[in-house]
């Protein structure tokens, strides 16, 4: 296991990035820490800045403001390059290469290459080494790209929406592979995904981006313990004023509210402990955040 004094998997201070062509800030004033040894869910709505953050962490972009560190080092530098693997949305592979050609290329490009690990990831997907990459299904191409990333034996694996185009069965298989790598090799994983149900049983840390800013960076169990899902009559709403209301909705005279309690919940509310998916959906809804009693 990693020690308490080892640097974080990711650490950002006042991080900002601006796309000059559009004149827009993709990220602003982002500060957060992701501990090592975690499987982290990076979530946010389209345009929230998830891909930009991962590209900064992978060294493909440079901050316009502030700093980001990976495993205690600057992204893209010699100290980090061999320890970090980034799998982007487009999964760049050479379609005319066979799978064997692709893995050989991985071996030539990475001094720490582990051919047995890469072949195992491919083999678990039922993929022949002689198959041409361009003739594979999207799910199998994703598995080959993942084999390239894991064959590098990274300490930090950054995944930018790698499962978006896969069916539930294949997503489950690949998530199982990721969990095994995290457990057996102590790989820290940051996974950007819109498929929130897949994150419930997999991720133990959450970073939530909202309009280019970090709204949450917390342990997943602490998030579950720190929220409550309340159901009751709309006339009970005044009793919520002492709590942080993340999201609320009404149906007739019934009110349902996701809250971060600031003490005992008064009134006659029915109180449940929400799942991670419900918490993330609540925070992703449009509306005001962070103020007492704020209603979304």
PDB file of N, CA, C and O in Angstrom, residues 21 27 43-44 56 70-71 95 97 102 135 140 156 177 190-191 201 213 216 224 228 230 245 248 271 280 285 294:
ATOM      1  N   UNK A  21      -8.667  30.332 -28.947  1.00  0.00           N
ATOM      2  CA  UNK A  21      -9.484  30.494 -30.150  1.00  0.00           C
ATOM      3  C   UNK A  21     -10.909  30.895 -29.799  1.00  0.00           C
ATOM      4  O   UNK A  21     -11.550  31.669 -30.512  1.00  0.00           O
ATOM      5  N   UNK A  27     -11.435  25.930 -17.479  1.00  0.00           N
ATOM      6  CA  UNK A  27     -11.274  25.673 -16.049  1.00  0.00           C
ATOM      7  C   UNK A  27     -10.838  26.968 -15.381  1.00  0.00           C
ATOM      8  O   UNK A  27     -10.022  27.715 -15.943  1.00  0.00           O
ATOM      9  N   UNK A  43     -16.721  13.610 -12.810  1.00  0.00           N
ATOM     10  CA  UNK A  43     -18.043  13.777 -13.401  1.00  0.00           C
ATOM     11  C   UNK A  43     -18.346  15.258 -13.609  1.00  0.00           C
ATOM     12  O   UNK A  43     -17.790  16.140 -12.962  1.00  0.00           O
ATOM     13  N   UNK A  44     -19.259  15.503 -14.527  1.00  0.00           N
ATOM     14  CA  UNK A  44     -19.688  16.856 -14.851  1.00  0.00           C
ATOM     15  C   UNK A  44     -20.491  16.817 -16.135  1.00  0.00           C
ATOM     16  O   UNK A  44     -20.399  15.868 -16.912  1.00  0.00           O
ATOM     17  N   UNK A  56      -4.655  18.210 -19.177  1.00  0.00           N
ATOM     18  CA  UNK A  56      -3.657  18.919 -18.382  1.00  0.00           C
ATOM     19  C   UNK A  56      -2.870  17.933 -17.519  1.00  0.00           C
ATOM     20  O   UNK A  56      -1.644  18.018 -17.420  1.00  0.00           O
ATOM     21  N   UNK A  70       1.095  15.675 -10.854  1.00  0.00           N
ATOM     22  CA  UNK A  70       0.710  14.269 -10.904  1.00  0.00           C
ATOM     23  C   UNK A  70       1.802  13.467 -10.209  1.00  0.00           C
ATOM     24  O   UNK A  70       2.983  13.565 -10.563  1.00  0.00           O
ATOM     25  N   UNK A  71       1.407  12.737  -9.166  1.00  0.00           N
ATOM     26  CA  UNK A  71       2.365  11.939  -8.388  1.00  0.00           C
ATOM     27  C   UNK A  71       3.523  12.809  -7.902  1.00  0.00           C
ATOM     28  O   UNK A  71       4.673  12.381  -7.824  1.00  0.00           O
ATOM     29  N   UNK A  95      -5.428   1.576 -37.577  1.00  0.00           N
ATOM     30  CA  UNK A  95      -6.396   0.551 -37.994  1.00  0.00           C
ATOM     31  C   UNK A  95      -5.783  -0.570 -38.818  1.00  0.00           C
ATOM     32  O   UNK A  95      -6.304  -1.686 -38.814  1.00  0.00           O
ATOM     33  N   UNK A  97      -2.822  -1.894 -38.339  1.00  0.00           N
ATOM     34  CA  UNK A  97      -1.982  -2.740 -37.501  1.00  0.00           C
ATOM     35  C   UNK A  97      -2.787  -3.931 -37.002  1.00  0.00           C
ATOM     36  O   UNK A  97      -3.998  -3.829 -36.773  1.00  0.00           O
ATOM     37  N   UNK A 102       0.322  -3.714 -32.619  1.00  0.00           N
ATOM     38  CA  UNK A 102       0.016  -2.618 -31.701  1.00  0.00           C
ATOM     39  C   UNK A 102       0.740  -2.808 -30.376  1.00  0.00           C
ATOM     40  O   UNK A 102       1.322  -1.859 -29.822  1.00  0.00           O
ATOM     41  N   UNK A 135     -10.733  -3.730 -37.944  1.00  0.00           N
ATOM     42  CA  UNK A 135     -11.849  -4.649 -38.148  1.00  0.00           C
ATOM     43  C   UNK A 135     -12.523  -5.055 -36.839  1.00  0.00           C
ATOM     44  O   UNK A 135     -13.479  -5.826 -36.848  1.00  0.00           O
ATOM     45  N   UNK A 140     -14.016  -3.900 -28.566  1.00  0.00           N
ATOM     46  CA  UNK A 140     -12.724  -4.576 -28.635  1.00  0.00           C
ATOM     47  C   UNK A 140     -11.592  -3.595 -28.906  1.00  0.00           C
ATOM     48  O   UNK A 140     -10.473  -3.772 -28.403  1.00  0.00           O
ATOM     49  N   UNK A 156      -0.468   5.920 -12.395  1.00  0.00           N
ATOM     50  CA  UNK A 156      -1.692   6.714 -12.509  1.00  0.00           C
ATOM     51  C   UNK A 156      -2.264   6.517 -13.909  1.00  0.00           C
ATOM     52  O   UNK A 156      -1.574   6.753 -14.899  1.00  0.00           O
ATOM     53  N   UNK A 177     -11.870  -5.246 -15.045  1.00  0.00           N
ATOM     54  CA  UNK A 177     -10.430  -5.233 -15.313  1.00  0.00           C
ATOM     55  C   UNK A 177      -9.751  -4.073 -14.593  1.00  0.00           C
ATOM     56  O   UNK A 177      -8.684  -4.234 -13.989  1.00  0.00           O
ATOM     57  N   UNK A 190      -8.234   7.652 -12.549  1.00  0.00           N
ATOM     58  CA  UNK A 190      -9.200   8.754 -12.650  1.00  0.00           C
ATOM     59  C   UNK A 190     -10.020   8.498 -13.900  1.00  0.00           C
ATOM     60  O   UNK A 190      -9.485   8.489 -15.019  1.00  0.00           O
ATOM     61  N   UNK A 191     -11.312   8.287 -13.713  1.00  0.00           N
ATOM     62  CA  UNK A 191     -12.209   7.862 -14.783  1.00  0.00           C
ATOM     63  C   UNK A 191     -13.293   8.913 -15.014  1.00  0.00           C
ATOM     64  O   UNK A 191     -14.118   9.167 -14.141  1.00  0.00           O
ATOM     65  N   UNK A 201     -20.530   1.233  -7.604  1.00  0.00           N
ATOM     66  CA  UNK A 201     -19.824   0.150  -6.926  1.00  0.00           C
ATOM     67  C   UNK A 201     -18.337   0.135  -7.221  1.00  0.00           C
ATOM     68  O   UNK A 201     -17.625  -0.744  -6.741  1.00  0.00           O
ATOM     69  N   UNK A 213     -15.378  24.703 -12.692  1.00  0.00           N
ATOM     70  CA  UNK A 213     -14.890  24.811 -11.319  1.00  0.00           C
ATOM     71  C   UNK A 213     -15.163  23.504 -10.574  1.00  0.00           C
ATOM     72  O   UNK A 213     -16.129  22.804 -10.873  1.00  0.00           O
ATOM     73  N   UNK A 216     -17.031  19.429  -6.001  1.00  0.00           N
ATOM     74  CA  UNK A 216     -16.816  18.381  -5.008  1.00  0.00           C
ATOM     75  C   UNK A 216     -15.475  17.709  -5.275  1.00  0.00           C
ATOM     76  O   UNK A 216     -15.110  17.468  -6.420  1.00  0.00           O
ATOM     77  N   UNK A 224     -21.825   9.898   0.785  1.00  0.00           N
ATOM     78  CA  UNK A 224     -23.076   9.199   1.108  1.00  0.00           C
ATOM     79  C   UNK A 224     -23.516   9.530   2.533  1.00  0.00           C
ATOM     80  O   UNK A 224     -24.698   9.772   2.795  1.00  0.00           O
ATOM     81  N   UNK A 228     -28.575  13.517   2.769  1.00  0.00           N
ATOM     82  CA  UNK A 228     -29.832  12.848   3.127  1.00  0.00           C
ATOM     83  C   UNK A 228     -30.867  13.156   2.065  1.00  0.00           C
ATOM     84  O   UNK A 228     -30.906  14.269   1.513  1.00  0.00           O
ATOM     85  N   UNK A 230     -34.763  13.546   1.595  1.00  0.00           N
ATOM     86  CA  UNK A 230     -35.950  13.786   2.415  1.00  0.00           C
ATOM     87  C   UNK A 230     -37.196  13.814   1.548  1.00  0.00           C
ATOM     88  O   UNK A 230     -37.207  14.411   0.469  1.00  0.00           O
ATOM     89  N   UNK A 245     -29.571  22.780   0.862  1.00  0.00           N
ATOM     90  CA  UNK A 245     -30.414  22.054  -0.079  1.00  0.00           C
ATOM     91  C   UNK A 245     -29.676  21.975  -1.411  1.00  0.00           C
ATOM     92  O   UNK A 245     -29.442  22.988  -2.071  1.00  0.00           O
ATOM     93  N   UNK A 248     -34.080  20.184  -5.072  1.00  0.00           N
ATOM     94  CA  UNK A 248     -35.430  19.914  -4.591  1.00  0.00           C
ATOM     95  C   UNK A 248     -36.372  19.785  -5.771  1.00  0.00           C
ATOM     96  O   UNK A 248     -36.146  20.373  -6.828  1.00  0.00           O
ATOM     97  N   UNK A 271     -36.683  10.105   5.921  1.00  0.00           N
ATOM     98  CA  UNK A 271     -35.263  10.315   5.640  1.00  0.00           C
ATOM     99  C   UNK A 271     -34.637   9.025   5.135  1.00  0.00           C
ATOM    100  O   UNK A 271     -34.797   7.966   5.755  1.00  0.00           O
ATOM    101  N   UNK A 280     -24.826  12.602  -7.101  1.00  0.00           N
ATOM    102  CA  UNK A 280     -24.191  13.261  -8.247  1.00  0.00           C
ATOM    103  C   UNK A 280     -25.219  13.929  -9.145  1.00  0.00           C
ATOM    104  O   UNK A 280     -25.015  15.053  -9.605  1.00  0.00           O
ATOM    105  N   UNK A 285     -27.649  19.142 -11.264  1.00  0.00           N
ATOM    106  CA  UNK A 285     -28.823  19.882 -11.696  1.00  0.00           C
ATOM    107  C   UNK A 285     -28.503  21.374 -11.764  1.00  0.00           C
ATOM    108  O   UNK A 285     -27.628  21.885 -11.058  1.00  0.00           O
ATOM    109  N   UNK A 294     -30.406  26.820  -0.199  1.00  0.00           N
ATOM    110  CA  UNK A 294     -30.500  27.137  -1.629  1.00  0.00           C
ATOM    111  C   UNK A 294     -31.301  26.078  -2.339  1.00  0.00           C
ATOM    112  O   UNK A 294     -31.074  24.896  -2.180  1.00  0.00           O
TER     113      UNK A 294
END
